[in-house]
XYZ file of C-alpha atoms in Angstrom:
99
model
C 0.000 0.000 0.000
C 1.079 3.608 -0.504
C 3.510 4.688 2.211
C 4.412 1.154 3.305
C 8.090 0.343 3.790
C 9.118 -2.643 1.691
C 12.529 -2.724 3.342
C 14.294 -0.430 5.789
C 17.878 0.825 5.703
C 19.997 -1.126 8.186
C 17.683 -4.161 8.374
C 18.975 -7.617 7.492
C 18.849 -8.197 3.750
C 17.736 -11.651 2.681
C 15.823 -11.138 -0.566
C 15.691 -9.341 -3.907
C 12.527 -7.362 -4.764
C 11.028 -7.054 -8.255
C 8.276 -4.481 -8.858
C 5.399 -6.080 -10.725
C 3.046 -3.129 -10.274
C 3.428 0.345 -8.756
C 6.421 2.518 -7.963
C 8.909 2.748 -5.111
C 11.084 5.507 -3.694
C 14.558 4.584 -2.432
C 16.029 6.777 0.300
C 19.366 6.744 2.091
C 19.432 8.508 5.451
C 16.125 10.145 4.508
C 17.376 11.525 1.163
C 15.691 10.277 -2.029
C 18.229 8.555 -4.282
C 15.954 6.870 -6.836
C 12.414 6.247 -7.961
C 11.705 2.827 -9.435
C 8.775 1.791 -11.620
C 7.219 -1.489 -12.754
C 9.776 -4.014 -13.951
C 12.550 -2.551 -11.797
C 14.274 -4.437 -9.018
C 16.307 -3.634 -5.935
C 18.128 -5.511 -3.206
C 20.089 -7.754 -5.564
C 23.113 -7.733 -3.254
C 21.001 -9.664 -0.725
C 21.376 -12.668 -3.018
C 25.117 -12.648 -2.335
C 25.490 -11.794 1.343
C 23.655 -10.795 4.510
C 24.863 -7.191 4.627
C 22.340 -4.728 6.038
C 20.023 -2.928 3.613
C 21.712 0.184 2.221
C 18.430 2.035 1.557
C 14.794 2.238 2.579
C 12.222 1.341 -0.082
C 8.800 2.983 0.314
C 5.756 2.363 -1.873
C 4.657 5.534 -3.675
C 1.366 3.867 -4.606
C -0.383 0.556 -4.095
C 1.383 -2.151 -6.018
C 2.756 -5.663 -6.055
C 6.285 -6.874 -5.295
C 7.747 -10.280 -6.076
C 10.593 -11.377 -3.801
C 13.388 -13.872 -4.365
C 14.989 -15.096 -1.143
C 18.727 -15.773 -0.912
C 17.988 -19.362 0.130
C 15.812 -19.933 -2.965
C 18.419 -18.342 -5.224
C 21.094 -20.573 -3.680
C 18.960 -23.580 -4.552
C 18.754 -22.377 -8.167
C 22.556 -22.003 -8.130
C 22.920 -25.617 -7.080
C 20.378 -27.019 -9.532
C 20.579 -24.666 -12.544
C 23.945 -22.903 -12.502
C 23.628 -21.542 -16.046
C 20.258 -19.931 -15.313
C 21.504 -18.525 -12.015
C 24.487 -16.843 -13.672
C 22.256 -15.270 -16.337
C 19.826 -13.997 -13.682
C 22.603 -12.563 -11.540
C 24.245 -10.768 -14.483
C 20.858 -9.390 -15.483
C 20.219 -8.056 -11.965
C 23.668 -6.493 -11.699
C 23.686 -4.891 -15.157
C 20.319 -3.131 -14.927
C 20.815 0.623 -14.375
C 18.975 2.349 -11.544
C 17.051 5.496 -12.414
C 18.318 8.402 -10.304
C 15.879 10.477 -8.280
């Protein structure tokens, strides 16, 4: 829902988020750094390690978010290494739209 926090800066990161519908504002220490729309993703580093979230993601409107947990991604790595590499490269090579 609009105004809901999807993730909060400093919290444990354990999943990637993909926006299926809606838009999200990313802030760092309360300063807007990006606005993401449908089809965008954030939190891809959570697939690699358990570092704390580097930004807060807040819904700008009602929408839908698909999440991919690190544990599930690790299972894909074990079972379908080729697919996992393609997904990871895709996540890491997608530019973020600045605020």
